[in-house]
mmCIF file of C-alpha atoms and ligand atoms in Angstrom:
data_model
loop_
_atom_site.group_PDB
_atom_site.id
_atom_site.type_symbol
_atom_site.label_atom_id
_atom_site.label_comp_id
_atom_site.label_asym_id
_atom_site.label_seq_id
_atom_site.Cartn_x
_atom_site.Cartn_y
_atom_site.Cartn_z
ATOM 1 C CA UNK M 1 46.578 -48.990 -4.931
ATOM 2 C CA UNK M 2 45.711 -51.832 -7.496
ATOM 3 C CA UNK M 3 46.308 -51.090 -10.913
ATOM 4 C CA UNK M 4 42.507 -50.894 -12.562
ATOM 5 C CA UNK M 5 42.039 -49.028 -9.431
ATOM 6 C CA UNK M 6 43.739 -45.977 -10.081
ATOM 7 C CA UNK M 7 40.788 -43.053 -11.157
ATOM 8 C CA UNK M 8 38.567 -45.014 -9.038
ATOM 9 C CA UNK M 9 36.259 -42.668 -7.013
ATOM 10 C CA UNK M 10 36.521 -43.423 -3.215
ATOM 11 C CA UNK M 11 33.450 -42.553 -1.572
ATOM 12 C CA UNK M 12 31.772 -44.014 2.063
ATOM 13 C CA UNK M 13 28.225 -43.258 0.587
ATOM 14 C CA UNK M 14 27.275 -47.049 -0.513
ATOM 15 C CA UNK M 15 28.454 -47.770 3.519
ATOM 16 C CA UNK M 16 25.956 -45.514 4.672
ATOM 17 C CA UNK M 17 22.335 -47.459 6.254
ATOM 18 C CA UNK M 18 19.812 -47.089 3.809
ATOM 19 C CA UNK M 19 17.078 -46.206 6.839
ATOM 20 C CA UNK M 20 17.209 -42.970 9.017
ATOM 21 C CA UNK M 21 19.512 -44.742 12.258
ATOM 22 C CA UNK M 22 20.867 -42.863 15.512
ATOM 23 C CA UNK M 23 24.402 -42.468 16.225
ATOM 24 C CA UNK M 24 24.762 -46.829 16.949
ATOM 25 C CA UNK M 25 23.156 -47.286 13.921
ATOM 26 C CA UNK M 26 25.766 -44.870 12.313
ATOM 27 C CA UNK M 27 28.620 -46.383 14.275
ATOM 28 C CA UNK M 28 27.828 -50.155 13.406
ATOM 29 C CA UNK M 29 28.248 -49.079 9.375
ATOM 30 C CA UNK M 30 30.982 -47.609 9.476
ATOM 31 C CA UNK M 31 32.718 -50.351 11.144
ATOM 32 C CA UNK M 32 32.018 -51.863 7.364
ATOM 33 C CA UNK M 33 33.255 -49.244 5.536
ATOM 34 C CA UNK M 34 35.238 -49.742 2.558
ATOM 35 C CA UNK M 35 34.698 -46.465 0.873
ATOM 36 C CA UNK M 36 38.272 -46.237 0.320
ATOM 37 C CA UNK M 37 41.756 -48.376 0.649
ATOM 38 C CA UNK M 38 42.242 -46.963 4.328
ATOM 39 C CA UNK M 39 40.474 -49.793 5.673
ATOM 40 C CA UNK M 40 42.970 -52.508 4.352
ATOM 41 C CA UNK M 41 45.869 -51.413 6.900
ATOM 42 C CA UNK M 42 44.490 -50.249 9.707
ATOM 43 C CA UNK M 43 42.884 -52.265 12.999
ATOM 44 C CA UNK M 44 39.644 -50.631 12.776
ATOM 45 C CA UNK M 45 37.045 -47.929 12.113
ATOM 46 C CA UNK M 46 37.729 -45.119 14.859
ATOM 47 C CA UNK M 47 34.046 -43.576 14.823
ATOM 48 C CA UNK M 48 32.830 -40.910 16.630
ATOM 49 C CA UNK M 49 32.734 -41.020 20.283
ATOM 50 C CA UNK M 50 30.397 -39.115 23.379
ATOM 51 C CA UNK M 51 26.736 -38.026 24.014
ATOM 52 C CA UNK M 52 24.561 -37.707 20.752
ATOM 53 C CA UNK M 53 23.216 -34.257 22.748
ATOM 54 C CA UNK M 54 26.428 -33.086 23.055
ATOM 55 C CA UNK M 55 26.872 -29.172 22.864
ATOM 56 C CA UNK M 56 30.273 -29.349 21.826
ATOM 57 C CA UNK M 57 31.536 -31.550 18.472
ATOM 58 C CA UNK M 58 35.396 -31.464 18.431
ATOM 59 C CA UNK M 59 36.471 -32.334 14.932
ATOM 60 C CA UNK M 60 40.252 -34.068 14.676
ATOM 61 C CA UNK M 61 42.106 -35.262 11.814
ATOM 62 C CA UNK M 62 41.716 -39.091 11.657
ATOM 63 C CA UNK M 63 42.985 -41.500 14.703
ATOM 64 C CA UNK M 64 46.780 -42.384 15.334
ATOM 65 C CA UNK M 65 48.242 -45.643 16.542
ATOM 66 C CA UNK M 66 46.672 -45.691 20.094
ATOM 67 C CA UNK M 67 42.819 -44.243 18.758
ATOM 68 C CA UNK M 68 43.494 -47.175 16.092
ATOM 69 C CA UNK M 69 44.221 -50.255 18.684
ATOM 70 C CA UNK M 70 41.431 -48.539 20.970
ATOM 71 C CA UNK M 71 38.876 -47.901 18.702
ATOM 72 C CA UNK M 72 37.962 -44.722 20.252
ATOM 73 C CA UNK M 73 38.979 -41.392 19.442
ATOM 74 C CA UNK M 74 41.993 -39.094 21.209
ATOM 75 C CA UNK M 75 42.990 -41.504 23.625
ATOM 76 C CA UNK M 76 46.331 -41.329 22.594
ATOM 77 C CA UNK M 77 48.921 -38.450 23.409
ATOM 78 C CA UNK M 78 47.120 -35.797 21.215
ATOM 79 C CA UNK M 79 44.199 -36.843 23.597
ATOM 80 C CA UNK M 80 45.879 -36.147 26.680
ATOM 81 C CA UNK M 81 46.413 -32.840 25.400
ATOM 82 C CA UNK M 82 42.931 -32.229 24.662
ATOM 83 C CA UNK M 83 41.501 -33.199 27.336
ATOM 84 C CA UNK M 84 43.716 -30.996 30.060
ATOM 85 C CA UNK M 85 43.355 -28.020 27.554
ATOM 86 C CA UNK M 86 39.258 -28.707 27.623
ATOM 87 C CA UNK M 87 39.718 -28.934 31.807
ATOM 88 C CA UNK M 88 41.778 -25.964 31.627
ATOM 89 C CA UNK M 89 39.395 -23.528 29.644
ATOM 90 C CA UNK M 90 36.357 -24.661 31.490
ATOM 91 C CA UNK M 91 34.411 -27.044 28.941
ATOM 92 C CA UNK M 92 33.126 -30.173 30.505
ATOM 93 C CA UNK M 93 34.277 -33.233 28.721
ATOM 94 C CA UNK M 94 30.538 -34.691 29.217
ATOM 95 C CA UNK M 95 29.095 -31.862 27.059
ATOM 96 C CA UNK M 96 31.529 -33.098 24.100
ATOM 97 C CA UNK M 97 31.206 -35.467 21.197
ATOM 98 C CA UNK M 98 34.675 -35.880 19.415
ATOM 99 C CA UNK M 99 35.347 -37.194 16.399
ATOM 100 C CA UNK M 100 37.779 -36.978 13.039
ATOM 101 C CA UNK M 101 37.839 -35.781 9.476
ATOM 102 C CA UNK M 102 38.885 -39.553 8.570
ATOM 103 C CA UNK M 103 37.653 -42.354 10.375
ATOM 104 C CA UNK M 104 40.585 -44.787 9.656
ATOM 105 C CA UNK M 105 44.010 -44.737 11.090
ATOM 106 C CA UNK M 106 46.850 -44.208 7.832
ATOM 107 C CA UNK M 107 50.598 -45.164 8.429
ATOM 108 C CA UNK M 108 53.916 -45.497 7.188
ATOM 109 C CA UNK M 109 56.708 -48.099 8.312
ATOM 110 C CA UNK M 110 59.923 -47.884 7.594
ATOM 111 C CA UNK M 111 61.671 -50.429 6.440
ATOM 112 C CA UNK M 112 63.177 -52.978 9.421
ATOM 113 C CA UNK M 113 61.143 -50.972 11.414
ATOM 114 C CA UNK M 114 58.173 -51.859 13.449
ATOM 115 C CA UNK M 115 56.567 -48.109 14.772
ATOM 116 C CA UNK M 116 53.449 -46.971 12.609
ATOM 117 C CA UNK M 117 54.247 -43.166 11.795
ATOM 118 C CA UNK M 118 51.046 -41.115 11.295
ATOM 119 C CA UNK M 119 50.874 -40.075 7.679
ATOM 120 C CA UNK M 120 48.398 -36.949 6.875
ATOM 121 C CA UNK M 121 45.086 -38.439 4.189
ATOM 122 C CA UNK M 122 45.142 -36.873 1.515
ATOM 123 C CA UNK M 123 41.914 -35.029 -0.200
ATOM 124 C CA UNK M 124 40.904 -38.106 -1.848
ATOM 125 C CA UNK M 125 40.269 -39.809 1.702
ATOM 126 C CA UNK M 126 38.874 -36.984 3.013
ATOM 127 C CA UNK M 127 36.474 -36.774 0.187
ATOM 128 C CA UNK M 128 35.532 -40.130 0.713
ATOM 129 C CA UNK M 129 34.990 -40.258 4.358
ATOM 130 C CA UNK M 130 33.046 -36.836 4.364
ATOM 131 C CA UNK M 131 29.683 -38.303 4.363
ATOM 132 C CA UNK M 132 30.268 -39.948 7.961
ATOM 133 C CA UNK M 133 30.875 -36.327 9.195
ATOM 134 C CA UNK M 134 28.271 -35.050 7.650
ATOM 135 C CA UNK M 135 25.671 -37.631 9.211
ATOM 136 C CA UNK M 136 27.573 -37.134 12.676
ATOM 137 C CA UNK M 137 27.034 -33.637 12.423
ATOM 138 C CA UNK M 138 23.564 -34.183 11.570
ATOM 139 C CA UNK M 139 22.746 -36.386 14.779
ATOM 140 C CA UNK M 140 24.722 -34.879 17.250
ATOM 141 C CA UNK M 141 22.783 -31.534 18.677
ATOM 142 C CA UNK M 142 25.674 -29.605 18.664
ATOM 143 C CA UNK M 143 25.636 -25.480 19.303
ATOM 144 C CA UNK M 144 29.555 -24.953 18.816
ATOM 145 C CA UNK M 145 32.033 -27.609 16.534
ATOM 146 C CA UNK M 146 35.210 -27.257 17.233
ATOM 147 C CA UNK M 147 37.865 -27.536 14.441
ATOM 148 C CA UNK M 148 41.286 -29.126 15.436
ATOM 149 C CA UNK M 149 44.095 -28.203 12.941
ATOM 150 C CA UNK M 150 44.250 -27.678 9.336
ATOM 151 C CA UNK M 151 42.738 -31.090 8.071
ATOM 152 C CA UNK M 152 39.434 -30.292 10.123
ATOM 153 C CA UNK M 153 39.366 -26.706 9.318
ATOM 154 C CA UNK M 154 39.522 -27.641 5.942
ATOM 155 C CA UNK M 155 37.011 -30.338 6.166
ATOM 156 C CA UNK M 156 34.161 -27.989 7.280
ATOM 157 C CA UNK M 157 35.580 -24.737 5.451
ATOM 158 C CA UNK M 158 37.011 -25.514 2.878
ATOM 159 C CA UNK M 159 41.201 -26.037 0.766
ATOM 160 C CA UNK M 160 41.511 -22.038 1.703
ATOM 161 C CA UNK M 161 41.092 -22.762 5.099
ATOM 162 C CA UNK M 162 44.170 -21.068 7.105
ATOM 163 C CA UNK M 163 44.693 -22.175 10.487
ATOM 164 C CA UNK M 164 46.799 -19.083 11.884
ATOM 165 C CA UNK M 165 44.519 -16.790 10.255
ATOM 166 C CA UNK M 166 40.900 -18.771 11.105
ATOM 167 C CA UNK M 167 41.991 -19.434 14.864
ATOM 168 C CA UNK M 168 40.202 -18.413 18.216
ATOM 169 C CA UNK M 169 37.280 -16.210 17.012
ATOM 170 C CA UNK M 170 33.912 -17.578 16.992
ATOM 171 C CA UNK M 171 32.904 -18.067 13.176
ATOM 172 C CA UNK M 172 29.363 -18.252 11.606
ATOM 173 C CA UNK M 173 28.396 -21.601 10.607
ATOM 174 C CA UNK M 174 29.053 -22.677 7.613
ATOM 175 C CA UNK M 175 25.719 -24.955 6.621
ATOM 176 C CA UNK M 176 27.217 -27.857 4.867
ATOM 177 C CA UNK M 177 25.977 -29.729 1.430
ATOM 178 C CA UNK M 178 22.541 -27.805 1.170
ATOM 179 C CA UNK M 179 21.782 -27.847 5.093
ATOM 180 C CA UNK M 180 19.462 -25.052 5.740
ATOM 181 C CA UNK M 181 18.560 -25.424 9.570
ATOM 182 C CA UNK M 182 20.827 -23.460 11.261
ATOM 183 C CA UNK M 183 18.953 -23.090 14.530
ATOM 184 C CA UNK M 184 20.334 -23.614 17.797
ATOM 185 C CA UNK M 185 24.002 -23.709 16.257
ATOM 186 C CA UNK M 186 25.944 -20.705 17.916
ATOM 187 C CA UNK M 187 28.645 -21.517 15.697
ATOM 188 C CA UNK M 188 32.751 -22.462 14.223
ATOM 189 C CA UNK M 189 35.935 -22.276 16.489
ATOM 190 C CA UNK M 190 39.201 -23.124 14.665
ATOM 191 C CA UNK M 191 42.224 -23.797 16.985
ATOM 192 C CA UNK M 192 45.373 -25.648 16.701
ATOM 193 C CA UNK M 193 45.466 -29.442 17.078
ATOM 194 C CA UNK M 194 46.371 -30.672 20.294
ATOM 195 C CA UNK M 195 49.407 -32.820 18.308
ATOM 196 C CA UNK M 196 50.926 -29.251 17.636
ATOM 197 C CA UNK M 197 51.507 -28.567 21.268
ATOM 198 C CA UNK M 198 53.818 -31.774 21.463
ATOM 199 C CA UNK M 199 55.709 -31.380 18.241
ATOM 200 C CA UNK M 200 56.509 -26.942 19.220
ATOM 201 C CA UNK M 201 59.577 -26.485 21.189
ATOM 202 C CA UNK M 202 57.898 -23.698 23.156
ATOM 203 C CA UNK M 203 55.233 -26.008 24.369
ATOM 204 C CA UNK M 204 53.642 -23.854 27.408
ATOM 205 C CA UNK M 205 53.139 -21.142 24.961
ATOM 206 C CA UNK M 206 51.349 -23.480 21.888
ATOM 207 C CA UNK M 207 49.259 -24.891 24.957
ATOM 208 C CA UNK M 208 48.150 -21.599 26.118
ATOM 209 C CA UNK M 209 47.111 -20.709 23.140
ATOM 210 C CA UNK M 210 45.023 -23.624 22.359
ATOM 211 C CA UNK M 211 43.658 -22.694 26.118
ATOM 212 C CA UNK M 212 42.614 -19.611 25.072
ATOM 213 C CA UNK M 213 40.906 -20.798 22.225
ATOM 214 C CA UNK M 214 38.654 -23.439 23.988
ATOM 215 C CA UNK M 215 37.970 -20.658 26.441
ATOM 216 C CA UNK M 216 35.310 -19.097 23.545
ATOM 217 C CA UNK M 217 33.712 -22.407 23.434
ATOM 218 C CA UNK M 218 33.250 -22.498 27.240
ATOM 219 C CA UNK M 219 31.983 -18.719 27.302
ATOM 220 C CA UNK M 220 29.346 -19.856 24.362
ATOM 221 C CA UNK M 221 28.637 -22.342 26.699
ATOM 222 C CA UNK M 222 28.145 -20.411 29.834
ATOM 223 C CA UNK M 223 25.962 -17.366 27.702
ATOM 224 C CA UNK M 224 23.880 -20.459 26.147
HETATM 225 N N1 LIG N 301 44.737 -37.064 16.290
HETATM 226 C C1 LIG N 301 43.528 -36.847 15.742
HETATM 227 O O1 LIG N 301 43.347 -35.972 14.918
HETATM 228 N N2 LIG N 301 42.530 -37.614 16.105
HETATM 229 C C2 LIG N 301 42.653 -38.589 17.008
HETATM 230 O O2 LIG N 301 41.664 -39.248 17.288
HETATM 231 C C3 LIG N 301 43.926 -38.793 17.578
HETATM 232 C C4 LIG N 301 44.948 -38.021 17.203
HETATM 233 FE FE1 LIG N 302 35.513 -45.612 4.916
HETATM 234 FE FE2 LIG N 302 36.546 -43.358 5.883
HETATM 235 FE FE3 LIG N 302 37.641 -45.682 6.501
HETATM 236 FE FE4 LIG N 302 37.929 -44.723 4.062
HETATM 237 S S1 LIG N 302 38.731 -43.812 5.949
HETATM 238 S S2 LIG N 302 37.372 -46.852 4.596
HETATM 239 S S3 LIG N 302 35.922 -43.746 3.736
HETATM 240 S S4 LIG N 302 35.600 -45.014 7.079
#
């Protein structure tokens, strides 16, 4: 950060179109964003990706190295996770839009060496880049959103947000920043993020669980 910086408020709000825009509209912006210094490193903004009448939003943290050369969300190996445990519990890919907490990738290098190592934002950034979810979530007609991991939980619930106690039950919606229309919105399933799966040693188990909690989004699904 530049000094003269430091205090500085980083918000995505001044990014956001002036005029009521769809999902391209949305997209297109935030390609411009400079709401905060995440921007300055990374390839590109990762936006939101899948049908705007999706019935399924699956929230992630913000993009690693592969989502940030791509420009698309969970293609990487988190991705490949995801998208065998979303086969496995029954949820068709085509009913999901999927997108992150933070919309830019943020790295570390260390020194002499050349990999990008995913760092976690920080509150700040997620602050800032909150009112790009917030119009996703507006546009996109989803019934269930899907948090991935303790940065999205958070994001939508809230700092007390506990992964291992919030996971795999179906949770009311929590009508964010004054929204009042909750119709239509079954509601909030926490789960792991599909990254955890790679990093546990007992890997079948972590993946079976994250199974088993997409497999409450696919019943929603079914009853709805
Ligand atoms: N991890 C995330 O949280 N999001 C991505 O898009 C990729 C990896
Ligand atoms: Fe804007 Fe979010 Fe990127 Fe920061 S991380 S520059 S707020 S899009």
């Amino acid at each position: 950060m530049n000094e003269g910086e430091e205090g500085r408020r980083y918000d995505a709000t001044p990014f956001l179109p002036s005029r009521r825009t769809g999902l391209a509209g949305l997209r297109r912006a935030a390609a411009e964003c400079h709401g905060c210094p995440l921007y300055e490193d990374a390839t590109q903004t990762v936006f939101g990706a899948g049908d705007p009448s999706a019935r399924v939003l699956l929230l992630g943290e913000q993009p690693g190295d592969q989502e940030d050369r791509q420009g698309r969300p969970f293609v990487g190996p988190a991705g490949h996770v995801l998208d065998r445990a979303l086969a496995d519990a029954g949820v068709d890919p085509g009913h999901a839009y999927v997108t992150n907490a933070v919309k830019h990738f943020e790295f570390t290098v260390r020194p002499g060496r050349k990999r990008r190592i995913h760092k976690s934002p920080t509150l700040r950034e997620m602050t800032a880049c909150r009112p790009w979810l917030l119009a996703e979530l507006r546009l996109v007609s989803r019934e269930v959103v899907v948090a991935l991991g303790a940065t999205a939980g958070k994001a939508l619930l809230g700092s007390g947000f506990r992964v291992t106690e919030q996971r795999g039950a179906l949770l009311p919606w929590p009508g964010l920043d004054g929204e009042t229309a909750e119709d239509g919105i079954a509601g909030l399933l926490a789960t792991i993020h599909p990254s955890a799966v790679l990093r546990a040693d007992d890997r079948d188990a972590v993946y079976d669980g994250l199974v088993a909690d997409l497999r409450i989004v696919a019943d929603v699904l079914r009853r709805g």
